[in-house]
Coordinates of C-alpha atoms in Angstrom, one line a residue:
X77 CA 11.9 -122.0 -146.3
X78 CA 9.8 -119.3 -147.8
X79 CA 6.3 -118.2 -146.9
X80 CA 4.3 -119.9 -149.7
X81 CA 0.9 -120.0 -147.9
X82 CA -0.5 -118.0 -145.0
X83 CA -3.6 -118.6 -143.0
X84 CA -5.5 -115.4 -142.2
X85 CA -8.0 -115.8 -139.4
X86 CA -10.7 -113.1 -139.3
X87 CA -13.3 -114.9 -137.2
X88 CA -16.0 -112.2 -137.0
X89 CA -15.0 -109.8 -139.8
X90 CA -15.7 -111.3 -143.2
X91 CA -13.7 -109.5 -146.0
X92 CA -16.7 -110.0 -148.3
X93 CA -19.0 -107.9 -146.1
X94 CA -19.8 -104.5 -147.4
X95 CA -18.2 -101.7 -145.1
X96 CA -20.9 -99.8 -143.3
X97 CA -23.3 -102.7 -142.9
X98 CA -23.8 -103.6 -139.3
X99 CA -20.4 -103.8 -137.6
X100 CA -18.5 -104.1 -140.9
X101 CA -15.9 -101.4 -141.3
X102 CA -12.1 -100.7 -141.5
X103 CA -11.0 -104.2 -140.4
X104 CA -13.0 -105.9 -143.1
X105 CA -11.3 -103.6 -145.7
X106 CA -7.9 -104.2 -144.1
X107 CA -8.1 -108.0 -144.2
X108 CA -9.4 -108.1 -147.8
X109 CA -6.9 -105.6 -149.2
X110 CA -3.9 -107.0 -147.4
X111 CA -4.8 -110.5 -148.5
X112 CA -5.0 -109.4 -152.1
X113 CA -1.8 -107.4 -152.0
X114 CA 0.1 -110.4 -150.4
X115 CA -1.3 -112.6 -153.1
X116 CA 0.1 -110.2 -155.7
X117 CA 3.5 -110.8 -154.2
X118 CA 3.2 -114.6 -154.5
X119 CA 1.9 -115.5 -151.0
X120 CA -1.1 -117.7 -151.2
X121 CA -3.6 -116.5 -148.6
X122 CA -6.6 -118.4 -147.2
X123 CA -8.8 -116.1 -145.1
X124 CA -10.9 -118.0 -142.6
X125 CA -14.1 -116.4 -141.3
X126 CA -17.2 -117.7 -139.6
X127 CA -20.5 -118.4 -141.4
X128 CA -22.8 -115.4 -141.3
X129 CA -26.1 -114.2 -142.8
X130 CA -25.7 -113.5 -146.5
X131 CA -22.8 -115.7 -147.2
X132 CA -23.5 -118.3 -150.0
X133 CA -20.4 -120.2 -150.8
X134 CA -18.0 -122.0 -148.5
X135 CA -15.1 -120.7 -150.6
X136 CA -14.8 -117.5 -152.6
X137 CA -11.8 -116.2 -154.6
X138 CA -11.0 -112.5 -154.0
X139 CA -7.9 -112.5 -156.2
X140 CA -5.6 -115.0 -157.8
X141 CA -4.0 -117.0 -154.9
X142 CA -6.4 -115.4 -152.3
X143 CA -9.7 -116.9 -151.1
X144 CA -12.2 -116.5 -148.3
X145 CA -13.3 -119.7 -146.5
X146 CA -16.5 -119.7 -144.3
X147 CA -16.6 -122.2 -141.5
X148 CA -19.0 -123.0 -138.6
X149 CA -18.6 -120.7 -135.6
X150 CA -21.8 -120.6 -133.6
X151 CA -25.2 -119.3 -134.6
X152 CA -24.7 -117.0 -137.6
X153 CA -27.1 -114.5 -136.0
X154 CA -25.1 -114.2 -132.7
X155 CA -23.7 -110.7 -132.1
X156 CA -19.9 -110.3 -131.8
X157 CA -20.2 -109.7 -128.0
X158 CA -21.3 -113.3 -127.4
X159 CA -19.0 -115.2 -129.8
X160 CA -16.2 -116.3 -127.5
X161 CA -17.8 -119.7 -126.5
X162 CA -17.9 -120.7 -130.2
X163 CA -14.2 -120.3 -130.8
X164 CA -13.4 -124.0 -130.1
X165 CA -15.9 -125.1 -132.8
X166 CA -14.3 -122.7 -135.3
X167 CA -10.8 -123.8 -134.4
X168 CA -11.7 -127.5 -134.9
X169 CA -13.4 -126.8 -138.2
X170 CA -10.4 -124.9 -139.5
X171 CA -8.0 -127.7 -138.5
X172 CA -10.3 -130.2 -140.1
X173 CA -10.3 -128.2 -143.3
X174 CA -6.6 -127.9 -143.3
X175 CA -6.2 -131.7 -142.8
X176 CA -8.9 -132.7 -145.3
X177 CA -7.3 -130.5 -148.0
X178 CA -3.7 -131.4 -147.2
X179 CA -2.7 -127.8 -146.8
X180 CA 0.6 -126.6 -145.2
X181 CA 0.8 -123.1 -143.9
X182 CA 4.0 -121.3 -143.1
X183 CA 2.4 -118.6 -141.0
X184 CA -0.8 -117.8 -139.2
X185 CA -1.9 -114.1 -139.2
X186 CA -4.9 -113.3 -136.9
X187 CA -7.1 -110.2 -136.8
X188 CA -8.9 -109.1 -133.6
X189 CA -8.7 -110.8 -130.2
X190 CA -11.2 -113.5 -131.0
X191 CA -9.2 -114.7 -134.0
X192 CA -6.0 -114.4 -132.0
X193 CA -7.3 -117.1 -129.5
X194 CA -7.8 -119.5 -132.4
X195 CA -4.5 -118.6 -134.1
X196 CA -2.5 -119.2 -130.9
X197 CA -3.7 -122.7 -130.7
X198 CA -3.3 -123.5 -134.4
X199 CA 0.2 -122.0 -134.7
X200 CA 1.3 -124.3 -131.8
X201 CA -0.3 -127.3 -133.4
X202 CA 1.2 -126.6 -136.8
X203 CA 4.6 -125.4 -135.5
X204 CA 4.5 -122.2 -137.5
X205 CA 4.8 -118.5 -136.4
X206 CA 1.8 -116.6 -135.1
X207 CA 1.5 -112.9 -136.2
X208 CA -1.4 -111.0 -134.8
X209 CA -3.0 -107.6 -135.5
X210 CA -5.6 -106.5 -132.9
X211 CA -7.1 -103.5 -134.7
X212 CA -8.6 -102.3 -131.5
X213 CA -7.6 -102.9 -127.9
X214 CA -10.0 -103.3 -125.0
X215 CA -7.9 -101.4 -122.5
X216 CA -7.6 -98.4 -124.8
X217 CA -11.3 -98.4 -125.7
X218 CA -12.4 -98.5 -122.1
X219 CA -10.2 -95.4 -121.4
X220 CA -11.5 -93.5 -124.4
X221 CA -15.1 -93.3 -123.6
X222 CA -17.2 -94.2 -120.6
X223 CA -19.3 -97.3 -121.1
X224 CA -17.0 -98.9 -123.8
X225 CA -16.6 -102.2 -122.0
X226 CA -16.4 -105.4 -124.0
X227 CA -16.5 -109.0 -122.8
X228 CA -14.6 -109.6 -119.5
X229 CA -12.3 -112.2 -121.1
X230 CA -11.2 -109.9 -123.9
X231 CA -8.5 -107.9 -122.1
X232 CA -7.0 -111.1 -120.6
X233 CA -6.9 -112.9 -124.0
X234 CA -5.2 -109.8 -125.5
X235 CA -2.6 -109.8 -122.8
X236 CA -1.9 -113.6 -123.1
X237 CA -1.6 -113.4 -126.9
X238 CA 0.7 -110.5 -126.8
X239 CA 3.0 -112.5 -124.5
X240 CA 2.9 -115.6 -126.7
X241 CA 2.7 -114.3 -130.3
X242 CA 5.9 -114.3 -132.4
X243 CA 5.0 -110.8 -133.6
X244 CA 2.3 -108.3 -132.9
X245 CA 1.6 -105.8 -135.6
X246 CA 0.9 -102.2 -134.4
X247 CA -0.4 -99.6 -136.8
X248 CA 1.2 -96.6 -135.0
X249 CA 3.6 -95.7 -132.2
X250 CA 0.6 -94.8 -130.1
X251 CA -0.8 -98.3 -130.4
X252 CA 2.6 -99.9 -129.7
X253 CA 3.1 -97.7 -126.6
X254 CA -0.3 -98.6 -125.3
X255 CA 0.5 -102.3 -125.7
X256 CA 3.7 -101.9 -123.6
X257 CA 2.1 -99.6 -121.0
X258 CA -1.3 -101.3 -120.5
X259 CA -0.5 -104.9 -121.3
X260 CA 3.2 -105.1 -120.4
X261 CA 4.0 -106.4 -123.9
X262 CA 7.6 -106.9 -124.9
X263 CA 8.4 -104.0 -127.3
X264 CA 10.9 -106.3 -129.2
X265 CA 8.0 -108.4 -130.4
X266 CA 5.9 -105.5 -131.7
X267 CA 6.3 -104.6 -135.4
X268 CA 5.2 -101.1 -136.6
X269 CA 3.4 -101.5 -139.9
X270 CA 0.8 -99.0 -140.9
X271 CA -2.6 -99.6 -142.4
X272 CA -2.9 -99.0 -146.2
X273 CA -5.1 -97.4 -148.7
X274 CA -6.1 -98.4 -152.3
X275 CA -4.5 -95.5 -154.2
X276 CA -6.0 -96.6 -157.5
X277 CA -9.6 -96.2 -156.0
X278 CA -9.1 -93.4 -153.6
X279 CA -7.6 -90.6 -155.7
X280 CA -8.6 -87.0 -156.4
X281 CA -11.5 -86.7 -158.8
X282 CA -12.6 -83.6 -160.7
X283 CA -14.2 -81.5 -158.0
X284 CA -16.8 -79.8 -160.2
X285 CA -17.9 -83.0 -161.9
X286 CA -18.5 -85.0 -158.7
X287 CA -20.2 -82.0 -157.1
X288 CA -22.6 -81.8 -160.0
X289 CA -23.3 -85.5 -159.8
X290 CA -24.0 -85.3 -156.1
X291 CA -26.2 -82.2 -156.4
X292 CA -23.9 -79.8 -154.6
X293 CA -24.3 -76.2 -155.7
X294 CA -21.6 -74.1 -154.3
X295 CA -21.9 -74.9 -150.6
X296 CA -19.0 -75.6 -148.3
X297 CA -19.2 -79.4 -147.8
X298 CA -18.2 -81.1 -144.5
X299 CA -18.1 -84.9 -144.8
X300 CA -18.5 -87.6 -142.2
X301 CA -17.9 -91.3 -143.2
X302 CA -18.5 -94.1 -140.8
X303 CA -20.8 -96.0 -138.6
X304 CA -23.0 -93.8 -136.4
X305 CA -22.2 -95.6 -133.2
X306 CA -21.2 -93.5 -130.1
X307 CA -17.5 -94.4 -130.2
X308 CA -17.2 -92.7 -133.6
X309 CA -18.5 -89.5 -132.0
X310 CA -21.0 -88.4 -134.7
X311 CA -23.0 -86.3 -132.3
X312 CA -20.1 -83.8 -132.1
X313 CA -20.9 -82.9 -135.8
X314 CA -24.3 -81.6 -134.8
X315 CA -23.0 -79.6 -131.9
X316 CA -20.2 -78.3 -134.1
X317 CA -22.7 -77.2 -136.7
X318 CA -24.5 -75.1 -134.0
X319 CA -21.2 -73.3 -133.3
X320 CA -20.3 -72.3 -136.9
X321 CA -20.3 -68.5 -137.4
X322 CA -22.0 -68.9 -140.8
X323 CA -24.4 -71.7 -141.5
X324 CA -26.2 -70.6 -144.6
X325 CA -23.7 -72.0 -147.1
X326 CA -22.5 -75.1 -145.2
X327 CA -23.7 -78.6 -145.9
X328 CA -22.9 -81.7 -143.9
X329 CA -23.0 -85.0 -145.7
X330 CA -23.2 -87.9 -143.3
X331 CA -22.3 -91.2 -145.0
X332 CA -23.0 -94.2 -142.9
X333 CA -25.8 -95.9 -141.0
X334 CA -28.1 -98.1 -143.0
X335 CA -28.8 -101.8 -142.1
X336 CA -29.0 -102.2 -138.4
X337 CA -28.5 -98.6 -137.6
X338 CA -32.0 -97.1 -138.0
X339 CA -32.0 -96.1 -134.3
X340 CA -28.7 -94.3 -134.6
X341 CA -29.9 -92.3 -137.6
X342 CA -33.2 -91.4 -135.8
X343 CA -31.2 -90.3 -132.8
X344 CA -29.0 -88.1 -135.0
X345 CA -32.0 -86.5 -136.8
X346 CA -33.7 -85.8 -133.5
X347 CA -30.7 -84.1 -132.0
X348 CA -30.1 -82.1 -135.2
X349 CA -33.7 -80.9 -135.0
X350 CA -33.3 -80.0 -131.3
X351 CA -30.2 -77.9 -132.1
X352 CA -32.0 -76.2 -135.1
X353 CA -29.4 -77.5 -137.6
X354 CA -31.4 -80.2 -139.2
X355 CA -31.5 -78.3 -142.6
X356 CA -27.7 -78.4 -142.8
X357 CA -27.5 -82.2 -142.7
X358 CA -28.0 -84.8 -145.4
X359 CA -28.0 -88.4 -144.0
X360 CA -26.9 -90.2 -147.1
X361 CA -26.8 -93.7 -145.6
X362 CA -24.3 -96.4 -146.6
X363 CA -22.4 -95.8 -149.8
X364 CA -20.6 -98.6 -151.8
X365 CA -16.8 -98.4 -151.6
X366 CA -16.3 -97.7 -155.3
X367 CA -18.4 -94.5 -154.9
X368 CA -16.8 -93.1 -151.8
X369 CA -14.1 -91.2 -153.7
X370 CA -16.8 -89.0 -155.2
X371 CA -17.9 -87.9 -151.7
X372 CA -14.3 -87.4 -150.5
X373 CA -13.4 -85.4 -153.6
X374 CA -16.5 -83.3 -153.4
X375 CA -15.9 -82.3 -149.8
X376 CA -14.0 -79.3 -148.5
X377 CA -13.2 -81.1 -145.2
X378 CA -13.6 -84.6 -143.9
X379 CA -14.4 -84.5 -140.1
X380 CA -13.3 -87.5 -138.0
X381 CA -14.6 -86.9 -134.4
X382 CA -13.9 -90.4 -133.0
X383 CA -13.2 -91.1 -129.3
X384 CA -10.8 -93.8 -130.4
X385 CA -9.2 -95.0 -133.7
X386 CA -6.4 -97.5 -133.7
X387 CA -5.5 -96.2 -137.2
X388 CA -8.1 -94.0 -138.9
X389 CA -8.8 -95.5 -142.3
X390 CA -11.4 -92.9 -143.2
X391 CA -8.9 -90.1 -142.6
X392 CA -6.4 -91.8 -144.9
X393 CA -9.0 -92.4 -147.6
X394 CA -10.0 -88.7 -147.5
X395 CA -6.3 -87.7 -147.7
X396 CA -5.7 -90.0 -150.7
X397 CA -8.5 -88.1 -152.4
X398 CA -6.8 -84.8 -151.7
X399 CA -9.2 -83.7 -149.0
X400 CA -8.0 -82.0 -145.7
X401 CA -9.1 -83.7 -142.5
X402 CA -10.1 -82.3 -139.1
X403 CA -9.9 -85.0 -136.5
X404 CA -9.7 -85.6 -132.8
X405 CA -6.2 -86.1 -131.6
X406 CA -6.7 -89.7 -130.5
X407 CA -5.0 -93.0 -131.3
X408 CA -3.7 -93.4 -134.8
X409 CA -5.3 -90.2 -136.1
X410 CA -2.4 -88.3 -134.5
X411 CA 0.0 -90.2 -136.8
X412 CA -2.0 -90.1 -140.0
X413 CA -3.1 -86.4 -139.9
X414 CA -0.2 -84.0 -139.9
X415 CA -1.4 -81.0 -137.9
X416 CA -1.5 -77.7 -139.9
X417 CA -0.2 -79.5 -143.0
X418 CA -2.8 -82.1 -144.1
X419 CA -5.5 -80.8 -141.8
X420 CA -6.0 -80.1 -138.1
X421 CA -5.9 -82.2 -135.0
X422 CA -8.1 -81.0 -132.1
X423 CA -6.9 -81.9 -128.6
X424 CA -10.2 -81.3 -127.0
X425 CA -13.6 -82.8 -127.9
X426 CA -15.2 -79.3 -127.9
X427 CA -17.6 -78.4 -130.7
X428 CA -16.2 -74.9 -130.9
X429 CA -12.6 -76.1 -131.4
X430 CA -13.7 -78.3 -134.3
X431 CA -15.8 -75.5 -135.7
X432 CA -12.8 -73.1 -135.5
X433 CA -10.6 -75.6 -137.4
X434 CA -13.1 -76.3 -140.1
X435 CA -13.8 -72.6 -140.6
X436 CA -10.1 -71.9 -141.1
X437 CA -10.0 -74.3 -144.0
X438 CA -13.3 -73.4 -145.7
X439 CA -12.7 -69.7 -145.5
X440 CA -9.3 -70.0 -147.2
X441 CA -9.3 -71.7 -150.6
X442 CA -5.5 -71.5 -150.9
X443 CA -5.0 -73.2 -147.6
X444 CA -7.6 -75.9 -148.5
X445 CA -5.8 -76.6 -151.8
X446 CA -2.3 -76.7 -150.1
X447 CA -3.6 -79.1 -147.4
X448 CA -5.3 -81.3 -150.0
X449 CA -2.1 -81.6 -152.0
X450 CA 0.0 -82.4 -148.9
X451 CA -2.7 -84.9 -147.8
X452 CA -2.4 -86.8 -151.1
X453 CA 1.4 -86.8 -150.9
X454 CA 1.2 -88.3 -147.4
X455 CA -1.2 -91.0 -148.6
X456 CA 0.9 -92.0 -151.5
X457 CA 3.5 -93.6 -149.2
X458 CA 0.8 -95.8 -147.7
X459 CA -0.4 -97.9 -150.6
X460 CA -1.3 -101.5 -150.0
X461 CA 1.7 -102.7 -152.1
X462 CA 4.1 -101.1 -149.7
X463 CA 2.3 -102.5 -146.7
X464 CA 2.3 -106.0 -148.2
X465 CA 6.0 -105.9 -148.8
X466 CA 6.7 -105.1 -145.1
X467 CA 4.3 -107.9 -144.0
X468 CA 5.9 -110.4 -146.3
X469 CA 9.3 -109.5 -145.0
X470 CA 8.0 -110.0 -141.5
X471 CA 6.7 -113.5 -142.3
X472 CA 10.0 -114.5 -144.0
X473 CA 12.1 -113.3 -141.1
X474 CA 10.0 -115.4 -138.7
X475 CA 10.0 -118.7 -140.5
X476 CA 13.7 -119.6 -139.9
X477 CA 13.1 -119.0 -136.2
X478 CA 10.5 -121.8 -136.1
X479 CA 12.5 -124.4 -138.0

């Protein structure tokens, strides 16, 4: 039996949502890009997600043999923190869709803990393997930053699913080890498959051209891309700016915020003013995916100050564009960024250590170019096609076990 059709369950993260809007981010990108890449290998993928504000069609094709299907799953306006009670409704709607359309799935692949609850039930009903990717883990988030506590049921569901799933996909050895240490997961059921990057989109662009288009005139550009929520640590950028030895020719571009994040932007602006670094910062807002390579290519350094990243997609996108990365040594970032080769990893969340790392790169053009070239080389091994091949092999290996 081959894996002809797979059911992706991405309950709260619609792959059609624009990254940077609300809670949309790396997981939305991952689900969409992996589905498209699998479809390119001949696996038909149905991505099931809940109805949400802005969705128009029940079904939307994202590639030949890959489509997104919206189903009822509670009040579309309900925040993700309060969605658990609506999972049975979504599970039943998905099963009804499958029966009404006479669909046979050979594998269920779930994304995030909410989806894994649904997938566990459906894989049992259908008699097919359940593969799950958590993307983030409650136990790790709670240890990363004070106050990062999700729903009480989350950690228990994650533990139960790790024990029952046929395979758990971990992006990095760090994530795998956390599953074993904090959840007592069986390491034999954990498959290490990294996240991917669209190498045709995220590639080095002519530096002078994109700088001219973005209105950058000779400054050293430090770039931040991501939501402005506390877990991403954007405030560290402001404190880091205050620690730089020279501030006159340094410009920070902050790409993120936008819809639903006005308070976060206002907080950042207020803190910047209080630290007397407001003139160094441009709060760009959300940027469409197709334009992000311009910002990455224009930057001297991409700064990723997160408290926790299960993988670190922003770092990989920057590297694919030939831009060095200075990042916190947390989670998957320690796997993606090769210290002193593609950028620097800082073990302490101290503004001065980040400032020192950044200044080493912007003060040495030869070093910046060498790191940028090494960064692109590292990224080239992580294209979505390579990731999809490994996921397809994982599916195919599991199917005979279920027969």
